[in-house]
Coordinates of C-alpha atoms in Angstrom, one line a residue:
M1 CA -35.1 -10.4 -5.5
S2 CA -37.2 -9.7 -8.0
S3 CA -37.1 -9.2 -12.1
I4 CA -38.0 -5.8 -11.8
D5 CA -35.5 -4.8 -8.7
H6 CA -33.0 -7.3 -10.7
Q7 CA -33.4 -4.7 -13.8
L8 CA -33.3 -1.4 -11.7
K9 CA -30.0 -2.6 -9.8
Y10 CA -28.3 -2.6 -13.6
Q11 CA -30.0 0.6 -14.9
Q12 CA -28.6 2.3 -11.4
L13 CA -25.4 0.9 -12.0
K14 CA -25.0 2.2 -15.9
H15 CA -26.7 5.5 -14.7
Y16 CA -24.7 6.5 -11.7
F17 CA -21.1 4.8 -12.1
G18 CA -21.1 4.0 -15.9
H19 CA -21.1 0.4 -15.6
D20 CA -22.6 -2.3 -17.6
G21 CA -21.8 -5.4 -15.2
F22 CA -19.8 -5.9 -12.0
R23 CA -16.7 -7.6 -11.0
A24 CA -15.9 -11.1 -9.5
L25 CA -17.9 -11.3 -5.9
Q26 CA -19.6 -7.8 -6.0
E27 CA -22.8 -8.9 -7.4
E28 CA -23.2 -11.6 -4.5
A29 CA -22.1 -8.8 -1.9
I30 CA -24.7 -6.3 -3.4
D31 CA -27.7 -9.4 -2.9
T32 CA -26.3 -9.9 0.3
I33 CA -27.0 -6.1 1.9
L34 CA -30.4 -6.0 -0.3
S35 CA -31.7 -8.9 1.2
Q36 CA -31.0 -7.6 4.8
R37 CA -28.5 -9.9 5.9
D38 CA -25.4 -9.1 7.5
L39 CA -22.2 -9.1 5.7
L40 CA -18.0 -9.6 6.3
M41 CA -16.7 -8.9 2.9
I42 CA -12.9 -9.8 2.7
L43 CA -11.7 -7.9 -0.7
P44 CA -8.3 -6.5 -2.1
T45 CA -7.9 -3.1 -2.7
G46 CA -8.5 -2.3 -6.2
G47 CA -11.6 -5.2 -6.1
G48 CA -14.6 -2.8 -5.8
K49 CA -15.5 -2.6 -2.3
S50 CA -17.3 0.8 -2.3
L51 CA -19.6 -0.1 -5.4
C52 CA -20.9 -3.0 -3.1
Y53 CA -22.4 -0.7 -0.5
Q54 CA -22.9 2.5 -2.6
L55 CA -25.2 0.6 -5.2
P56 CA -27.5 -0.7 -2.2
A57 CA -27.5 2.8 -0.5
L58 CA -29.4 4.0 -3.5
L59 CA -31.8 1.0 -4.3
L60 CA -32.8 0.8 -0.5
E61 CA -35.1 2.7 1.8
G62 CA -33.6 5.0 4.1
I63 CA -30.1 6.1 4.6
T64 CA -27.0 4.3 5.1
I65 CA -24.3 5.2 7.6
V66 CA -20.8 4.8 6.2
I67 CA -18.3 4.5 9.2
S68 CA -14.6 5.3 8.0
P69 CA -11.7 6.1 9.8
L70 CA -9.6 8.9 7.9
L71 CA -11.6 12.0 7.4
A72 CA -9.7 12.7 3.7
L73 CA -10.7 9.1 2.7
M74 CA -14.5 10.0 3.8
H75 CA -13.8 13.7 2.4
D76 CA -12.6 12.4 -1.4
Q77 CA -15.5 9.2 -1.6
V78 CA -17.9 11.9 -0.8
Q79 CA -16.6 14.2 -3.6
A80 CA -16.8 11.4 -6.0
L81 CA -20.6 10.5 -5.5
Q82 CA -21.3 14.2 -5.9
T83 CA -19.7 14.3 -9.0
A84 CA -21.7 11.4 -10.0
G85 CA -24.8 12.6 -8.7
I86 CA -25.4 10.9 -5.5
K87 CA -26.7 12.6 -2.5
A88 CA -23.8 11.7 -0.5
A89 CA -22.4 13.9 2.8
M90 CA -20.2 13.6 5.9
L91 CA -20.1 14.9 9.3
S92 CA -16.9 15.4 10.3
S93 CA -14.2 18.4 12.0
M94 CA -13.1 19.6 8.5
Q95 CA -17.1 21.5 8.8
N96 CA -17.9 24.8 10.2
E97 CA -21.3 24.9 12.1
S98 CA -23.5 26.2 9.3
E99 CA -22.0 23.3 7.0
A100 CA -23.2 21.2 10.1
K101 CA -26.4 23.0 10.7
E102 CA -26.9 22.2 6.4
I103 CA -26.0 18.4 6.6
Y104 CA -28.2 17.6 9.5
R105 CA -30.7 19.6 7.6
Q106 CA -30.7 17.4 5.0
L107 CA -30.4 14.1 7.1
Y108 CA -33.4 15.1 8.8
N109 CA -35.4 15.7 5.5
D110 CA -34.4 12.5 3.9
E111 CA -32.3 14.2 1.2
L112 CA -29.3 12.1 2.0
K113 CA -28.8 8.9 0.2
L114 CA -25.1 8.4 2.3
L115 CA -23.5 10.0 4.8
Y116 CA -19.9 9.5 6.2
V117 CA -18.9 9.2 9.7
S118 CA -16.0 9.0 11.7
P119 CA -16.3 5.8 14.5
E120 CA -15.6 8.9 17.5
R121 CA -18.5 10.6 16.4
L122 CA -20.4 7.8 15.9
N123 CA -19.9 6.3 19.4
T124 CA -21.0 9.8 20.9
S125 CA -24.7 9.5 22.4
S126 CA -25.5 12.9 20.8
F127 CA -25.4 11.3 17.5
L128 CA -26.4 7.7 18.1
Q129 CA -29.4 9.8 19.5
T130 CA -30.3 11.8 16.5
I131 CA -29.9 8.5 14.0
N132 CA -32.7 6.4 16.1
E133 CA -34.6 8.9 15.0
M134 CA -33.9 8.0 11.1
Q135 CA -35.0 5.5 9.0
I136 CA -31.7 3.5 8.4
S137 CA -30.8 1.2 5.6
F138 CA -27.9 -0.7 6.8
F139 CA -24.3 0.2 8.3
V140 CA -21.4 0.2 6.5
I141 CA -18.1 -0.3 8.8
D142 CA -15.1 0.6 6.3
E143 CA -11.4 -0.4 7.1
A144 CA -13.0 -3.4 9.5
H145 CA -9.6 -4.8 10.3
C146 CA -9.1 -2.1 12.7
V147 CA -12.2 -3.8 14.9
S148 CA -9.1 -6.8 15.8
E149 CA -6.6 -6.1 17.8
W150 CA -4.6 -8.8 15.8
G151 CA -4.9 -6.6 12.9
H152 CA -2.1 -4.3 12.1
E153 CA -4.0 -1.5 12.5
F154 CA -6.2 -1.7 15.2
R155 CA -8.5 1.2 16.7
D156 CA -10.3 1.4 20.1
D157 CA -12.8 3.4 18.8
Y158 CA -13.6 0.9 16.4
R159 CA -13.4 -2.0 18.7
R160 CA -16.5 -0.1 20.1
L161 CA -18.6 -0.7 17.0
G162 CA -19.9 -3.8 19.0
T163 CA -22.4 -1.6 20.3
L164 CA -23.9 -1.3 17.2
K165 CA -26.0 -4.4 17.3
E166 CA -27.2 -3.5 21.1
N167 CA -28.5 -0.2 19.7
F168 CA -29.7 -1.3 16.1
P169 CA -30.0 -5.0 17.1
N170 CA -32.8 -5.3 13.7
I171 CA -30.6 -3.0 11.4
P172 CA -27.7 -5.0 9.2
I173 CA -24.6 -4.4 9.3
A174 CA -22.2 -4.8 6.4
A175 CA -18.4 -4.2 7.1
F176 CA -15.4 -4.7 4.6
T177 CA -11.6 -4.8 4.8
A178 CA -9.2 -5.5 2.0
T179 CA -6.8 -7.7 4.3
A180 CA -7.5 -9.9 7.3
T181 CA -6.1 -13.4 8.5
Q182 CA -8.2 -16.1 9.7
K183 CA -7.8 -14.9 13.1
V184 CA -8.4 -11.1 12.5
A185 CA -11.9 -12.4 10.5
S186 CA -13.2 -14.1 13.1
D187 CA -12.1 -11.3 15.6
I188 CA -13.8 -8.9 13.3
L189 CA -17.2 -11.1 13.5
T190 CA -17.1 -11.7 17.4
N191 CA -16.5 -8.2 18.2
L192 CA -19.3 -6.8 15.6
R193 CA -21.7 -9.2 16.8
L194 CA -23.1 -9.4 12.9
H195 CA -25.8 -12.1 13.4
N196 CA -26.3 -15.2 10.7
P197 CA -23.7 -13.3 8.6
H198 CA -22.8 -13.8 5.2
L199 CA -18.9 -14.3 5.0
I200 CA -17.5 -13.5 1.4
K201 CA -13.3 -13.9 0.3
G202 CA -12.3 -12.5 -2.7
T203 CA -8.6 -14.1 -3.7
I204 CA -5.1 -12.2 -2.1
F205 CA -4.1 -12.6 -6.2
R206 CA -3.9 -8.7 -7.6
D207 CA -3.1 -9.8 -10.9
N208 CA -2.3 -6.4 -12.4
L209 CA 0.5 -5.8 -9.8
F210 CA 4.0 -6.8 -10.4
I211 CA 6.0 -7.0 -7.1
T212 CA 10.0 -7.0 -6.6
A213 CA 12.1 -7.6 -3.5
T214 CA 15.6 -7.0 -3.5
A215 CA 18.3 -6.2 -1.3
R216 CA 19.2 -2.8 -0.8
Q217 CA 23.0 -1.7 -2.0
K218 CA 24.1 1.5 0.1
N219 CA 21.0 3.4 0.7
G220 CA 19.0 2.4 -2.4
H221 CA 19.5 5.4 -4.4
N222 CA 20.5 4.5 -7.4
Q223 CA 18.3 1.5 -7.1
L224 CA 15.2 3.6 -7.0
I225 CA 16.5 6.2 -9.8
A226 CA 16.8 3.1 -12.2
F227 CA 12.9 2.1 -10.9
L228 CA 11.2 5.9 -11.2
N229 CA 13.1 6.0 -15.0
K230 CA 10.7 3.5 -16.2
H231 CA 7.8 5.7 -14.5
S232 CA 8.4 8.8 -16.0
N233 CA 5.1 11.1 -15.5
D234 CA 3.6 8.4 -13.0
A235 CA 2.2 8.6 -9.9
G236 CA 3.8 7.1 -7.1
I237 CA 4.7 6.5 -3.1
I238 CA 7.5 6.0 -1.9
Y239 CA 7.4 4.5 1.7
T240 CA 10.3 5.3 4.1
L241 CA 11.0 4.2 8.0
S242 CA 11.6 7.7 9.8
R243 CA 10.5 11.3 9.3
K244 CA 14.2 12.1 8.8
N245 CA 14.4 10.3 5.2
T246 CA 11.5 11.5 4.4
E247 CA 12.7 14.8 3.9
T248 CA 16.1 13.7 2.5
L249 CA 14.7 11.3 -0.3
A250 CA 12.3 13.8 -1.0
T251 CA 15.1 16.4 -1.4
F252 CA 17.4 13.9 -3.7
L253 CA 14.3 13.4 -6.2
Q254 CA 13.9 17.0 -6.6
E255 CA 17.2 17.7 -7.1
K256 CA 17.1 14.9 -9.7
G257 CA 14.1 16.7 -11.5
F258 CA 11.4 14.5 -10.3
S259 CA 8.4 16.0 -8.6
A260 CA 8.3 15.0 -5.0
K261 CA 7.1 16.0 -1.6
P262 CA 7.3 14.3 1.9
Y263 CA 4.8 13.6 4.0
H264 CA 5.1 12.7 7.9
A265 CA 3.1 13.3 11.2
G266 CA 5.7 16.0 12.3
L267 CA 4.8 18.4 9.3
S268 CA 2.3 21.3 9.8
T269 CA -1.4 20.3 9.1
Q270 CA -1.2 22.9 6.3
E271 CA 2.2 21.4 4.6
K272 CA 0.3 18.0 4.6
N273 CA -2.5 19.1 3.4
T274 CA -0.9 21.1 0.4
T275 CA 1.2 17.9 -0.7
F276 CA -1.8 15.5 0.0
Q277 CA -3.9 17.7 -2.4
G278 CA -1.2 18.1 -4.8
F279 CA -1.2 14.2 -5.0
I280 CA -4.9 14.1 -5.5
H281 CA -5.1 16.3 -8.2
D282 CA -2.0 15.4 -10.0
T283 CA 0.2 18.5 -9.4
I284 CA 2.5 16.5 -7.5
Q285 CA 4.1 12.8 -9.2
I286 CA 5.4 11.4 -6.1
V287 CA 5.1 11.4 -2.4
V288 CA 8.0 9.9 -0.2
A289 CA 6.2 9.2 3.3
T290 CA 5.8 7.1 6.8
I291 CA 3.3 5.0 7.1
A292 CA 1.0 8.3 8.1
F293 CA 0.3 8.6 4.6
G294 CA -1.7 6.0 2.5
M295 CA -4.8 4.7 4.4
G296 CA -7.3 7.5 3.2
I297 CA -6.1 7.3 -0.9
D298 CA -8.9 7.2 -2.8
K299 CA -7.1 7.9 -6.1
S300 CA -7.3 5.3 -8.5
N301 CA -4.3 6.4 -10.5
I302 CA -1.5 5.3 -8.7
R303 CA 1.0 3.4 -10.5
F304 CA 3.7 2.2 -8.2
V305 CA 4.7 1.9 -4.7
V306 CA 8.1 1.7 -3.3
H307 CA 9.4 0.5 0.1
M308 CA 13.1 1.8 1.2
Q309 CA 13.2 -0.5 4.2
L310 CA 10.9 -3.1 5.4
P311 CA 7.3 -2.9 6.7
K312 CA 6.5 -4.5 10.0
S313 CA 4.3 -7.1 9.1
I314 CA 2.5 -8.6 5.4
E315 CA -0.5 -7.3 6.3
G316 CA 0.6 -3.5 6.4
Y317 CA 2.6 -4.4 3.1
Y318 CA -0.1 -6.0 1.3
Q319 CA -2.5 -2.9 2.3
E320 CA 0.4 -0.8 1.3
I321 CA 1.3 -1.8 -2.4
G322 CA -2.4 -2.2 -2.5
R323 CA -2.5 1.4 -3.2
A324 CA -1.5 0.7 -6.5
G325 CA -3.1 0.0 -9.6
R326 CA -6.8 0.5 -8.1
D327 CA -8.0 1.0 -11.4
G328 CA -7.4 -2.5 -12.6
L329 CA -3.9 -1.4 -15.1
E330 CA -0.7 -2.5 -14.7
S331 CA 1.6 -1.4 -11.6
E332 CA 4.5 -2.1 -9.7
T333 CA 5.5 -2.6 -6.5
L334 CA 9.1 -2.4 -5.1
L335 CA 10.9 -3.7 -1.8
L336 CA 14.4 -2.8 -1.0
Y337 CA 15.4 -4.2 1.8
S338 CA 18.4 -4.9 4.3
A339 CA 19.5 -6.7 7.2
Q340 CA 19.5 -3.5 8.9
D341 CA 16.3 -2.8 8.7
S342 CA 15.5 -6.3 10.8
F343 CA 17.4 -5.2 13.5
Q344 CA 15.6 -1.8 13.6
R345 CA 12.7 -3.3 14.0
E346 CA 13.5 -5.1 16.4
R347 CA 14.9 -2.8 18.6
M348 CA 11.9 -0.7 18.4
A349 CA 9.6 -4.0 19.6
D350 CA 11.8 -4.2 22.3
E351 CA 11.2 -1.4 24.1
M352 CA 7.2 -3.0 24.2
P353 CA 6.2 -4.9 27.4
E354 CA 6.4 -8.5 27.8
G355 CA 3.6 -10.2 26.4
P356 CA 1.4 -11.4 23.8
Y357 CA 1.0 -8.3 21.9
K358 CA 5.1 -8.0 21.6
N359 CA 5.3 -11.6 20.6
N360 CA 3.0 -11.3 17.7
V361 CA 4.5 -7.9 16.7
L362 CA 7.9 -10.1 16.6
H363 CA 6.4 -12.9 14.6
K364 CA 4.9 -10.7 12.0
L365 CA 8.3 -9.1 11.4
K366 CA 9.9 -12.4 11.1
Q367 CA 7.3 -13.3 8.8
M368 CA 8.0 -10.2 6.6
R369 CA 11.4 -10.6 6.1
D370 CA 11.3 -14.3 5.5
F371 CA 9.1 -12.9 2.9
A372 CA 12.0 -10.5 1.2
Y373 CA 14.3 -13.0 1.1
A374 CA 12.6 -16.1 0.1
Q375 CA 12.6 -16.9 -3.8
S376 CA 9.4 -18.7 -4.2
C377 CA 6.6 -16.5 -5.9
R378 CA 5.5 -13.4 -3.9
H379 CA 1.9 -13.6 -4.6
Q380 CA 1.6 -17.0 -3.6
T381 CA 3.5 -16.3 -0.6
I382 CA 1.6 -13.6 0.6
A383 CA -2.1 -15.6 -0.3
A384 CA -0.7 -18.7 2.1
Y385 CA -0.3 -15.8 4.7
F386 CA -3.8 -15.0 4.8
G387 CA -4.8 -18.4 4.2
D388 CA -5.8 -18.4 0.5
T389 CA -4.6 -20.5 -2.2
I390 CA -3.4 -19.9 -5.8
D391 CA -0.9 -21.0 -8.4
T392 CA 2.5 -19.1 -8.7
C393 CA 2.1 -16.0 -10.6
Q394 CA 4.1 -16.9 -12.8
K395 CA 4.9 -13.3 -14.6
K396 CA 3.6 -11.1 -11.7
C397 CA 6.7 -11.3 -9.6
D398 CA 10.8 -11.2 -9.9
S399 CA 11.0 -14.5 -8.0
C400 CA 9.1 -16.3 -10.9
L401 CA 10.8 -14.5 -13.9
A402 CA 14.2 -14.9 -12.5
P403 CA 15.9 -17.2 -14.5
E404 CA 17.5 -20.6 -12.6
I405 CA 21.1 -18.8 -11.6
E406 CA 23.8 -21.6 -10.2
K407 CA 24.4 -20.5 -6.7
E408 CA 28.3 -20.1 -6.0
D409 CA 29.7 -21.2 -3.1
I410 CA 31.3 -18.4 -0.9
T411 CA 32.3 -20.5 2.4
E412 CA 35.8 -19.7 2.4
L413 CA 34.6 -16.2 2.3
A414 CA 32.2 -16.4 5.2
Q415 CA 34.8 -18.2 7.4
K416 CA 37.0 -15.6 6.7
Y417 CA 35.1 -12.8 8.0
L418 CA 33.4 -15.3 11.1
S419 CA 36.9 -15.5 11.8
T420 CA 37.6 -12.1 12.0
I421 CA 34.3 -11.7 14.6
Y422 CA 35.8 -14.3 16.7
R423 CA 39.1 -13.3 16.8
L424 CA 38.3 -9.9 17.6
N425 CA 36.0 -11.3 20.7
Q426 CA 32.6 -10.3 18.9
R427 CA 32.8 -7.0 20.0
F428 CA 32.3 -4.7 16.8
G429 CA 30.5 -4.0 14.2
K430 CA 30.1 -4.5 10.3
S431 CA 32.1 -1.5 9.7
Y432 CA 35.5 -2.6 12.3
V433 CA 35.5 -6.0 11.6
T434 CA 35.2 -5.2 7.6
D435 CA 38.2 -2.7 8.3
V436 CA 40.4 -5.2 10.0
L437 CA 40.1 -8.1 7.5
T438 CA 40.9 -5.7 4.5
G439 CA 43.7 -4.8 6.4
Q440 CA 43.3 -1.1 6.9
K441 CA 45.6 1.0 9.1
N442 CA 43.4 3.1 10.6
E443 CA 44.1 4.6 14.7
K444 CA 41.6 2.2 16.8
I445 CA 43.2 -0.9 14.8
V446 CA 46.7 0.1 15.5
K447 CA 45.6 1.3 19.0
F448 CA 43.8 -1.9 19.6
E449 CA 47.1 -4.1 18.4
H450 CA 44.2 -6.2 15.9
D451 CA 46.7 -5.1 12.8
K452 CA 48.5 -8.2 14.6
L453 CA 46.0 -10.1 14.5
S454 CA 46.3 -13.4 12.5
V455 CA 43.1 -12.4 10.3
Y456 CA 44.1 -9.2 9.7
G457 CA 44.2 -8.0 5.8
I458 CA 43.4 -12.1 4.8
G459 CA 40.2 -10.4 3.1
K460 CA 42.6 -7.3 1.3
D461 CA 41.7 -9.0 -1.8
E462 CA 37.8 -8.2 -1.9
T463 CA 36.1 -5.1 -1.8
K464 CA 34.7 -3.5 1.3
T465 CA 31.6 -3.1 0.0
K466 CA 31.2 -7.0 -1.0
W467 CA 32.6 -8.1 2.4
H468 CA 29.2 -5.4 3.8
L469 CA 27.4 -7.3 1.7
I470 CA 28.5 -10.8 2.7
S471 CA 28.1 -9.4 6.1
D472 CA 24.1 -8.5 5.2
Y473 CA 23.8 -12.1 3.5
L474 CA 25.4 -14.0 6.7
L475 CA 23.0 -12.0 8.9
E476 CA 19.7 -12.8 6.6
I477 CA 20.9 -16.7 7.2
N478 CA 21.0 -16.1 10.6
A479 CA 24.9 -17.3 10.8
L480 CA 25.5 -13.8 12.7
S481 CA 23.6 -11.8 15.1
R482 CA 23.2 -8.5 16.6
G483 CA 24.3 -7.3 20.1
D484 CA 22.7 -4.2 22.2
Y485 CA 25.2 -2.2 20.3
K486 CA 25.3 -3.5 16.8
E487 CA 28.9 -6.2 17.7
L488 CA 28.8 -8.8 15.8
L489 CA 28.2 -12.4 17.3
L490 CA 28.1 -15.4 16.3
T491 CA 25.0 -18.1 16.2
P492 CA 25.4 -21.9 16.1
S493 CA 25.0 -22.0 12.8
G494 CA 27.8 -19.2 12.1
I495 CA 29.8 -21.8 14.3
E496 CA 29.2 -24.8 11.7
I497 CA 30.0 -22.2 8.7
L498 CA 33.1 -21.9 10.8
K499 CA 34.1 -25.6 11.7
G500 CA 33.5 -26.4 7.8
N501 CA 30.4 -28.3 8.6
Q502 CA 27.7 -26.3 6.3
L503 CA 28.0 -24.3 3.3
V504 CA 27.6 -21.1 2.2
M505 CA 26.0 -20.7 -1.4
I506 CA 24.7 -17.4 -2.6
N507 CA 23.1 -15.9 -6.0
P508 CA 26.0 -14.4 -7.6
Q509 CA 24.4 -11.3 -8.2
R510 CA 24.1 -10.6 -4.6
L511 CA 27.7 -9.9 -4.8
I512 CA 27.4 -7.3 -7.9
T513 CA 28.0 -3.7 -6.3
T514 CA 26.1 -0.6 -7.4
K515 CA 29.0 1.2 -9.1
S516 CA 29.9 -2.3 -11.3
A517 CA 26.1 -2.6 -12.1
R518 CA 25.4 1.0 -13.0
K519 CA 24.6 1.3 -16.8
S520 CA 25.1 4.4 -18.9
K521 CA 21.5 6.4 -18.9
Q522 CA 19.6 6.3 -22.2
T523 CA 19.3 9.1 -23.8
D524 CA 17.1 7.6 -26.7
T525 CA 13.8 9.6 -27.8
I526 CA 10.9 7.1 -27.4
E527 CA 8.6 7.8 -29.8
L528 CA 4.8 7.8 -28.3
S529 CA 1.7 5.7 -30.4
F530 CA -0.8 8.0 -31.6
E531 CA -3.1 5.6 -29.0
D532 CA -0.5 7.5 -26.0
Q533 CA -0.5 10.8 -27.6
H534 CA -4.1 10.8 -27.4
F535 CA -4.2 9.2 -24.0
E536 CA -1.9 12.3 -22.8
T537 CA -4.3 15.3 -24.7
L538 CA -7.3 13.5 -22.8
R539 CA -5.4 13.2 -19.8
E540 CA -4.8 17.6 -20.4
L541 CA -8.8 17.7 -21.3
R542 CA -8.9 15.8 -17.7
R543 CA -6.9 18.2 -15.6
D544 CA -8.5 21.5 -16.8
I545 CA -11.8 20.2 -16.1
A546 CA -10.9 18.8 -12.6
L547 CA -9.3 22.1 -11.9
E548 CA -12.4 24.3 -12.8
K549 CA -14.5 22.3 -11.0
G550 CA -12.4 22.4 -8.0
I551 CA -12.4 18.0 -8.3
A552 CA -10.0 15.9 -7.9
P553 CA -9.0 14.6 -11.9
Y554 CA -9.4 10.9 -10.9
M555 CA -13.2 12.2 -10.6
V556 CA -13.9 13.1 -13.6
F557 CA -12.7 10.0 -15.5
S558 CA -10.6 7.4 -14.4
D559 CA -7.2 6.7 -16.6
K560 CA -9.1 3.0 -17.6
T561 CA -11.9 5.5 -18.9
L562 CA -9.4 7.3 -20.7
K563 CA -7.0 4.5 -22.1
E564 CA -10.9 3.1 -24.0
M565 CA -11.2 6.4 -25.2
A566 CA -8.0 6.8 -26.7
H567 CA -8.1 3.0 -27.9
T568 CA -12.0 3.3 -28.9
L569 CA -11.9 7.2 -30.3
P570 CA -15.7 7.6 -29.5
T571 CA -17.5 9.6 -32.4
N572 CA -21.0 9.6 -30.7
K573 CA -23.0 9.9 -27.6
E574 CA -23.9 6.4 -28.3
E575 CA -20.4 5.1 -28.6
M576 CA -18.8 7.2 -26.3
L577 CA -21.7 5.7 -23.5
A578 CA -20.0 2.5 -24.1
V579 CA -17.0 3.2 -22.7
H580 CA -16.3 1.7 -19.1
G581 CA -16.8 4.3 -16.5
M582 CA -19.1 6.9 -18.8
G583 CA -22.8 6.8 -17.0
E584 CA -25.5 9.0 -18.3
V585 CA -24.6 11.3 -15.4
K586 CA -20.4 11.7 -16.1
Y587 CA -21.6 12.3 -19.6
S588 CA -24.2 15.0 -19.2
R589 CA -21.3 16.7 -17.3
F590 CA -17.9 15.9 -19.0
G591 CA -19.0 13.7 -21.4
E592 CA -19.8 16.1 -24.6
A593 CA -15.9 18.1 -23.7
F594 CA -14.5 14.4 -24.4
L595 CA -16.5 13.3 -27.5
K596 CA -15.2 16.6 -29.2
L597 CA -11.8 15.9 -28.8
T598 CA -12.3 12.1 -29.5
Q599 CA -13.9 13.3 -32.8
S600 CA -10.8 15.7 -33.5
F601 CA -9.0 12.9 -33.2
Q602 CA -10.5 10.9 -36.5

């Protein structure tokens, strides 16, 4: 690249995107594309993948075709580009006939720099014939992990993108994804038939994400409320396993005073769109969703992600928590899990036909379960899964911050529980075993004469809740398994414990019930600093401008830009242009209103 090109690259970076420099690996990716070489970039969410192809699109002759899997994602990215003064459009089912004709007119007249399309549209012969007449600078394949059958979001239409090289052998392809194991990356390269590709892989470590995983107590609602109380006014996503759970939990949160809405595939299109737009425009704080929500979100100021049950794979989990903190600011994730989650996931997998795919699903589930129960660094474990090696995060996960706690020996309690299961001929589930153990006198126990067993009532000195926690832990450590009807079964490990050949040690905090751990709610009023007050006032202005322009607030300015404004309080245009994310285009559209406000803070 010539010195003039180098200078132009930085001029365009500042003018359109408001940045003075690049994040790690961005410039390497941009230069690869500018040199007309194929590229596969694996960069965590929040690393700035979009800029890696949007800036070269401005610098190269012709139009860049971006293939993206979700309409909502394409719509938001196009709107953000247009807000920044960049000529971009999308072709999808969202447009009517006249709107589509106008986009084709712009396309034929070389008025566009980026065109976003779905893989389904790209694979049609009519569209391929249309763009065959255009000058294409390069193709972009976003969410490239969808190409691989070993990935967690495999799509047939993405697999067919391998024909791009047949139809356009001389046009470079730049593929991007946030997550790919070595096996998935190899599959992407093979199926897209990339020629001498440059592979750029960023570190998996997200240093602005704090990760916590802890055992769920009952339905986890009290744990969730305690977490949300730390995030008042923050935007976040809560993932649940079923449609019913999303609605139940959203209603519960509404009753607790939170701005929350459910989102799942069973809702009407209008309901889903209303919730999506409310979340994007900051009028809804929390979305409680199945995994049907999230992949297409370009919202940068999501501050937390919660999983109420165990995800099905580390890839999916990492993608989902990656939606928090895309702007680089501190964000938090919480995973609540129980042994029941694994059982439910395994039952779902049992319905699949036998073969490599089913084995792969079960293997991924085991790895996810091991991650949840592990006491080692969360970030390090995730990195290792994706073939990356990092040091422990030291202070960015619950495991690294947890003090060294002396474990408690609960072997005798475990033997009582296992012995009860054995005496019941391994025919009953957790609740019934606990009832016998604690000496309950219900109709079923009397009918089966289980009140006459030697184990009847031997655990009455402990609460039923504690026995349930012990049961969950025995399932976690594979001392127990579940049968087809949820009956508890002894494993070889459980038999060794029962014989006294194996100890059962546990962190004593795992046996503290929600009720005993609950603390009184704080009622102290927290004074906001001047900087925080300025930030909130700037957010109000951003919201008003976004409403007037009909765009999402983060498209005006990110939280990171507003926080820097609140800290530096620019007094003139030059100082305002020095703020991160404030380019000439954004300043001409919105900057003066914010400048007047920061001047008033002086």
